[in-house]
Short mmCIF file of C-alpha atoms in Angstrom, two decimals:
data_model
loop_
_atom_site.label_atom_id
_atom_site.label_comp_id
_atom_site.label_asym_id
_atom_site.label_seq_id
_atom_site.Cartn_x
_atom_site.Cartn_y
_atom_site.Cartn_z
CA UNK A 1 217.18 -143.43 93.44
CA UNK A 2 218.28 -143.85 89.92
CA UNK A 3 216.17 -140.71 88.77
CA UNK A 4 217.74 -138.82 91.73
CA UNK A 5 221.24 -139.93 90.76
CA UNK A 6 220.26 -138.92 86.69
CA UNK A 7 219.62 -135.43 88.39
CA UNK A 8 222.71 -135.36 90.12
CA UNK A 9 224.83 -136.49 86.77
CA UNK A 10 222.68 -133.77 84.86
CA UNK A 11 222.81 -131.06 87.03
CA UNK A 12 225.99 -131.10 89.11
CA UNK A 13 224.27 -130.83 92.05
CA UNK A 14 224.10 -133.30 94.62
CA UNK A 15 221.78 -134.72 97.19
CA UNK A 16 222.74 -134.27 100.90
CA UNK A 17 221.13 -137.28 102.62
CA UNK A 18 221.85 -135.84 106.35
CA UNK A 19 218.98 -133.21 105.22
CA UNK A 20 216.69 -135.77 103.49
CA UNK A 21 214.01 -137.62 104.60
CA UNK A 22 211.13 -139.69 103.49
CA UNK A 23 207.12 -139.82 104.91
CA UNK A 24 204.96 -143.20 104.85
CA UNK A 25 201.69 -143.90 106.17
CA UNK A 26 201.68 -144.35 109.60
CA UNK A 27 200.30 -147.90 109.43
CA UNK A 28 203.29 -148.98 106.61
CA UNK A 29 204.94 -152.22 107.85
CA UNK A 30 208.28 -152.28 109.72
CA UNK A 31 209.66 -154.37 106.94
CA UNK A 32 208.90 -151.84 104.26
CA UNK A 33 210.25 -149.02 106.41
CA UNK A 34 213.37 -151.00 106.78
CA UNK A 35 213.97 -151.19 103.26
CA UNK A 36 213.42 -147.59 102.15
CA UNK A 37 215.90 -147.00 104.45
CA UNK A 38 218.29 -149.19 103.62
CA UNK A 39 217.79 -148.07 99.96
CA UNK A 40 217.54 -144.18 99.97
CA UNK A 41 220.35 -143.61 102.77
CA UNK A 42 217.47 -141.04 104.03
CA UNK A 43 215.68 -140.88 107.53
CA UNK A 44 212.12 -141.02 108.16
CA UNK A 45 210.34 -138.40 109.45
CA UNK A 46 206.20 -137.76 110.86
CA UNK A 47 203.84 -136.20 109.00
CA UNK A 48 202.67 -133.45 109.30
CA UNK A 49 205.37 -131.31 108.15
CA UNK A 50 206.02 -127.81 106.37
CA UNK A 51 206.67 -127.70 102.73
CA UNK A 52 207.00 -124.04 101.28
CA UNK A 53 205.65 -122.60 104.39
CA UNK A 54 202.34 -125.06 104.59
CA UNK A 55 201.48 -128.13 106.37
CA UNK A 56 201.70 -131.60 104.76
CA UNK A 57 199.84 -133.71 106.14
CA UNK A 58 196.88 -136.96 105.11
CA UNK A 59 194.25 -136.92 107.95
CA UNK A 60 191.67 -135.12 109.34
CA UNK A 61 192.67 -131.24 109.50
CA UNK A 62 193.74 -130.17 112.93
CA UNK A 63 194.20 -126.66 114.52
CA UNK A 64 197.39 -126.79 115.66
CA UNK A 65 198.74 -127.51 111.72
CA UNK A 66 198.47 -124.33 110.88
CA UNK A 67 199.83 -122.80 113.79
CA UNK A 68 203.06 -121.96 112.54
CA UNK A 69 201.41 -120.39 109.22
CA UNK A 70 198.77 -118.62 111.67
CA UNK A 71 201.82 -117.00 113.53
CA UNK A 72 203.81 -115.64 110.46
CA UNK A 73 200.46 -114.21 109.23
CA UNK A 74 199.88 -112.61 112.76
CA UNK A 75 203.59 -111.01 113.03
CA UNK A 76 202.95 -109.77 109.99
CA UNK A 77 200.20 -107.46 110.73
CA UNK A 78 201.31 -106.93 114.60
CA UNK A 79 204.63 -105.10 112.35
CA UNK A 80 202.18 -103.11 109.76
CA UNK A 81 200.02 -102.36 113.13
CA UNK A 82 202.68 -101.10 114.94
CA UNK A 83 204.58 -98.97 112.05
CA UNK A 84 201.02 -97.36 111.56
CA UNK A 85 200.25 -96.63 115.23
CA UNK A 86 204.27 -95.32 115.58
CA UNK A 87 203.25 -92.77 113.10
CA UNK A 88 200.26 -91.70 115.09
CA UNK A 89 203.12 -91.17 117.44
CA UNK A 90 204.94 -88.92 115.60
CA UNK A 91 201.77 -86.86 114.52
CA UNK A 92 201.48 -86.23 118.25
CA UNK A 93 204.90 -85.51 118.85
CA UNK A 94 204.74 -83.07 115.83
CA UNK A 95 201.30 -81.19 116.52
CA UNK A 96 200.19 -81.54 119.62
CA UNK A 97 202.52 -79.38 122.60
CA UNK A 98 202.65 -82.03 125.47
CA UNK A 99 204.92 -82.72 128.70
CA UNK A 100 206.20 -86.29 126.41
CA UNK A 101 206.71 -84.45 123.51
CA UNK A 102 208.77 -81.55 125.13
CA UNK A 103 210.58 -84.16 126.97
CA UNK A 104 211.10 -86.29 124.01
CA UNK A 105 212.27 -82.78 122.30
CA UNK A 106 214.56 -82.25 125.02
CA UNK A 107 216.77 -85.38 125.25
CA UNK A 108 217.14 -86.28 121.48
CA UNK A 109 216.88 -83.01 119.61
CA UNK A 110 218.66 -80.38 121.55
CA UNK A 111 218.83 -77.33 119.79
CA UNK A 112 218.32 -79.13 116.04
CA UNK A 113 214.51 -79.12 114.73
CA UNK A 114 212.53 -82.58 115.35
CA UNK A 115 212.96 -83.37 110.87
CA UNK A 116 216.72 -82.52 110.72
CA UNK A 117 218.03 -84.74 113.82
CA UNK A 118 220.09 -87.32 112.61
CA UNK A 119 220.17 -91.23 112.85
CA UNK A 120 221.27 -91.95 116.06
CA UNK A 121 221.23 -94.39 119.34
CA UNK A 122 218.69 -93.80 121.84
CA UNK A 123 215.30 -96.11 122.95
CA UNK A 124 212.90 -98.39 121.02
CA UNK A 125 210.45 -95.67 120.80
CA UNK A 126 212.77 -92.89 119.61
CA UNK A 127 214.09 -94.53 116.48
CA UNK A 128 210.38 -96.07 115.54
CA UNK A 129 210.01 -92.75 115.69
CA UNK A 130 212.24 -91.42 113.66
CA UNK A 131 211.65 -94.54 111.11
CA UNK A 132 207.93 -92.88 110.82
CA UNK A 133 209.10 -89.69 110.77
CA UNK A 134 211.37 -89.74 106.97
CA UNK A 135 208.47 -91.86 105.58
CA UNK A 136 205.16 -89.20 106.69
CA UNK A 137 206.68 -85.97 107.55
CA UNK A 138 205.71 -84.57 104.09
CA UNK A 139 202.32 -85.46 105.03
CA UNK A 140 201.86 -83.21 107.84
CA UNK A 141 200.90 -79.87 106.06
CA UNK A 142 200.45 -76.42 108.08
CA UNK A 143 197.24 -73.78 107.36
CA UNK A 144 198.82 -70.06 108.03
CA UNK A 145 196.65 -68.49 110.51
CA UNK A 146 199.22 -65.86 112.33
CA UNK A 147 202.16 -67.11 110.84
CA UNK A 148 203.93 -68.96 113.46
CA UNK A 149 204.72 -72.49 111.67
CA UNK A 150 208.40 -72.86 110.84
CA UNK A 151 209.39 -70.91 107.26
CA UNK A 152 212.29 -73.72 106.58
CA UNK A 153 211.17 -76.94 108.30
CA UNK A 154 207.21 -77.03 108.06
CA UNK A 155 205.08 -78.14 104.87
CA UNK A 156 203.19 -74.58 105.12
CA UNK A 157 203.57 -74.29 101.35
CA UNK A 158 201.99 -77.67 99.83
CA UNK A 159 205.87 -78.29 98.19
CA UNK A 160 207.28 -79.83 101.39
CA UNK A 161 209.83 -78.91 104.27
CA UNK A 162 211.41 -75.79 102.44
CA UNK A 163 214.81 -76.86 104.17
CA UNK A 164 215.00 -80.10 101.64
CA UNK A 165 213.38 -78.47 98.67
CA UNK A 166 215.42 -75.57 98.18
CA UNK A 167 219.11 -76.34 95.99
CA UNK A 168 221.84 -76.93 97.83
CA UNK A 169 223.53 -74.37 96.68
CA UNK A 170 220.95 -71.45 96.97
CA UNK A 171 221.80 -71.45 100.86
CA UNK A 172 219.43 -71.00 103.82
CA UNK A 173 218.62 -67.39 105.43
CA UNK A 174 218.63 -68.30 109.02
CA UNK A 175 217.47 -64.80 110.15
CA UNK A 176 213.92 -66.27 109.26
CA UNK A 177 212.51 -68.40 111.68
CA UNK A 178 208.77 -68.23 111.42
CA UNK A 179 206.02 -67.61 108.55
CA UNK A 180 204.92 -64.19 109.72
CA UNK A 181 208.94 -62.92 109.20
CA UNK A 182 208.00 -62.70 105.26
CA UNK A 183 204.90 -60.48 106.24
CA UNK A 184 203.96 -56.97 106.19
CA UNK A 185 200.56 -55.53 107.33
CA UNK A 186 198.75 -58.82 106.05
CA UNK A 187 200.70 -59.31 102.40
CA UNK A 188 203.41 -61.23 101.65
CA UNK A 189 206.96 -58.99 101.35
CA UNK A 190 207.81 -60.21 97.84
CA UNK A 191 211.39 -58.63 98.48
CA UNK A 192 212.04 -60.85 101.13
CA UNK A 193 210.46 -63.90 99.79
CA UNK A 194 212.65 -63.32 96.36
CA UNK A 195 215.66 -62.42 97.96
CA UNK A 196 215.89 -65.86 100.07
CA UNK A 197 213.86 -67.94 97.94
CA UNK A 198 214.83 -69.53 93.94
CA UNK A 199 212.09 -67.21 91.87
CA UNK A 200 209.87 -70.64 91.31
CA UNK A 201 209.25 -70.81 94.50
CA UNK A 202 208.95 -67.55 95.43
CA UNK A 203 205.71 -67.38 92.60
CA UNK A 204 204.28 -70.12 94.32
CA UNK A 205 203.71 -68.91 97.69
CA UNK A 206 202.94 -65.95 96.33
CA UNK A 207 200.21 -67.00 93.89
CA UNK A 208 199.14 -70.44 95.36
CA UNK A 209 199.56 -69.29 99.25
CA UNK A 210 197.19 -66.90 101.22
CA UNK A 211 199.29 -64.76 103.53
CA UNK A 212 198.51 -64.80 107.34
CA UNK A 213 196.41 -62.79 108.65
CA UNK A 214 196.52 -60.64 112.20
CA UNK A 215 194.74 -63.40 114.00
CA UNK A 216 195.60 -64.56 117.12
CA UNK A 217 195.63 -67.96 116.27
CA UNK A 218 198.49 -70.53 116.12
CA UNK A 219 198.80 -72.16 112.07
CA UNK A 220 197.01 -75.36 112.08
CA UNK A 221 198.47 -78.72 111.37
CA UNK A 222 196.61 -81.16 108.83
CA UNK A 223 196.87 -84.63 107.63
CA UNK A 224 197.28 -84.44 104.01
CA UNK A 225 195.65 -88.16 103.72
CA UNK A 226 192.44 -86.96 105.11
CA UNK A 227 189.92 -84.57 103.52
CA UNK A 228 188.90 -83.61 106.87
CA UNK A 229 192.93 -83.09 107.89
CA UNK A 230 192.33 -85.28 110.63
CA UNK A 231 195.23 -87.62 111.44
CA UNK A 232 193.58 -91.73 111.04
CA UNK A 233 195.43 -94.90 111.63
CA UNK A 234 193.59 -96.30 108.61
CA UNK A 235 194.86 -93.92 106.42
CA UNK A 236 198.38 -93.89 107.42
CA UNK A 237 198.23 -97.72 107.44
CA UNK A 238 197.13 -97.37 103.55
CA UNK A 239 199.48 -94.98 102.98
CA UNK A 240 202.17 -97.38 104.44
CA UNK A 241 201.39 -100.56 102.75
CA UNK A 242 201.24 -98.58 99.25
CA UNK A 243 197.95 -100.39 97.80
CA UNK A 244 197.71 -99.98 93.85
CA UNK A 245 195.30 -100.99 91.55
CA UNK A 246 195.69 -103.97 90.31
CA UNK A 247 196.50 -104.49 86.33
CA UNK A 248 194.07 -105.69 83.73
CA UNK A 249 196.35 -109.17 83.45
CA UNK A 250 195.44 -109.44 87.44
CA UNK A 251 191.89 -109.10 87.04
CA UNK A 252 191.57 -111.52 83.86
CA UNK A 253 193.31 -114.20 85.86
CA UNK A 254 191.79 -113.83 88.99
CA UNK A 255 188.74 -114.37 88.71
CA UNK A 256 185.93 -115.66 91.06
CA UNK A 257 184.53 -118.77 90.36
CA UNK A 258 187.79 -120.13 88.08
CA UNK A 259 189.13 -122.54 89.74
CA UNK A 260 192.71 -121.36 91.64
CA UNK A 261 194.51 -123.94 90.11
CA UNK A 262 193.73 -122.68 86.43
CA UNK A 263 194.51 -119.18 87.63
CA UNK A 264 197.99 -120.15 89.48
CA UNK A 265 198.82 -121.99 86.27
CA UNK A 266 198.36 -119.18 83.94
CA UNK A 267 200.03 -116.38 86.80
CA UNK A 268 203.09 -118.60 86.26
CA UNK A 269 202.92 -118.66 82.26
CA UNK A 270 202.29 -114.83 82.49
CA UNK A 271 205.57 -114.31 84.75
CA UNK A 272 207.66 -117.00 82.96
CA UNK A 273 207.75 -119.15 85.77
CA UNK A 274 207.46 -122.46 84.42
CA UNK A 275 210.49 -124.94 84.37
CA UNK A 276 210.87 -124.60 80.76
CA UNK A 277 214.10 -124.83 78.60
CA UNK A 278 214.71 -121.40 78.62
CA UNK A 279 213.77 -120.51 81.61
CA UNK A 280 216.08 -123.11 82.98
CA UNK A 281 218.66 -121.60 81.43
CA UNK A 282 218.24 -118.17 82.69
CA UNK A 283 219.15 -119.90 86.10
CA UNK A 284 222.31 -121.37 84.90
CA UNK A 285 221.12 -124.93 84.37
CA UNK A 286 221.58 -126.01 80.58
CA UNK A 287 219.70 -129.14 79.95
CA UNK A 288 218.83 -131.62 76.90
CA UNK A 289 215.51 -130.09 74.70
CA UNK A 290 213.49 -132.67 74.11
CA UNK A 291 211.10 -129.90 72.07
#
């Protein structure tokens, strides 16, 4: 108690005893309780109990300590689970024609195309939905076959949804609806394309995109993830949890074999996380150097 009340004097801050408690062996005499009591102000309390998220606790390990960590852990994935398998949602909204999908197309889009339609109330499924659909719509790219994906609002042209790429202020040509209105007899109509496009883009479709041909055959949707263009849960679950590399510094201290306790110490003297002078300082607490 005088250490804690040294804090208190050194810090400013101050010890709320309604939130403290103290743990003894279960076997401790009454006596001894009593007088920790009596002398700390604080209430006791059963092991085990959570510190930082983990169980505290001195005997034998038991299931049902970790089931509190178990069910965070669980959540966790359930959300990055159902995120991934939402997106697989709106890849089948997007590419595949279907009784839901024209439905779905009915009641929340109207007359506005799926990636333009604003935030906006509606059900659970809807807005996961459109949650998915700002983080992978770029993903979904469109093969030219006759020329029937959408000129402004498909990724037919590797840059993205023309709609978003083009400036603000160059204005959109909403005579053209379709791929196959910038095409003559199998070439592209570089009049058109220059006259409604900035000239950048214009000389990219023009060198980098084959023109469609007279085939009787809708443009093909791909997943840009997938060599094979196939739409996967695994990859869009990759994509979503945004895996890098890690560092050299990451793979010196982690290493297997070292024991963790080496490798958490030197984590924290890489990120400055040790409660040294300085670092104390940086959180506003100025305290006697004894260096």
């Amino acid at each position: 108690m005088e250490v804690l009340a040294a804090y208190e004097n050194s810090s400013g801050q101050v010890n709320n005893k309604t939130k403290s408690a103290f743990y003894l062996h279960e076997s401790t005499q009454e006596s001894v309780v009593n007088k920790v009591q009596r002398v700390t102000g604080f209430g006791r309390k059963e092991f085990p109990f959570i510190y930082l998220g983990c169980p505290i606790f001195y005997t034998r390990r038991k299931m049902e300590f970790y089931d509190g960590l178990i069910t965070k852990v669980m959540n966790k994935l359930q959300s990055w689970k159902a995120k991934a398998l939402f997106c697989k949602l709106w890849w089948n909204f997007r590419t595949k024609p279907s009784l839901w999908s024209s439905f779905m197309s009915q009641k929340y889009c109207k007359k506005l195309n799926p990636i333009v339609v604003p935030w906006k109330q509606g059900s659970h499924v809807w807005r996961k939905l459109i949650e998915c659909r700002d983080i992978i719509e770029h993903q979904i790219g469109w093969h030219p076959k006759m020329g029937s994906a959408l000129f402004w609002y498909e990724n037919w042209t590797g840059l993205g949804a023309l709609y978003f790429s083009v400036p603000p202020d160059f204005g959109i040509d909403e005579t053209i609806n379709n791929v196959s209105d910038v095409v003559d007899e199998g070439t592209w109509n570089v009049k058109k394309l220059t006259g409604i496009l900035p000239e950048e883009y214009a000389t990219h479709i023009l060198e980098k995109v084959k023109p469609p041909g007279d085939q009787a055959v809708l443009d093909r949707p791909f997943w840009s993830l997938e060599t094979r263009g196939n739409f996967t849960v695994k990859s869009a679950w990759e994509y979503l949890r945004r895996r890098k590399d890690p560092g050299n510094a990451y793979k010196k201290l982690w290493i297997k074999g070292l024991p963790f306790k080496i490798s958490f110490f030197m984590w924290k003297v890489w990120r400055a996380k040790l409660p040294l002078d300085d670092s104390m300082k940086k959180l506003g607490y100025h305290m006697p150097s004894k260096c």
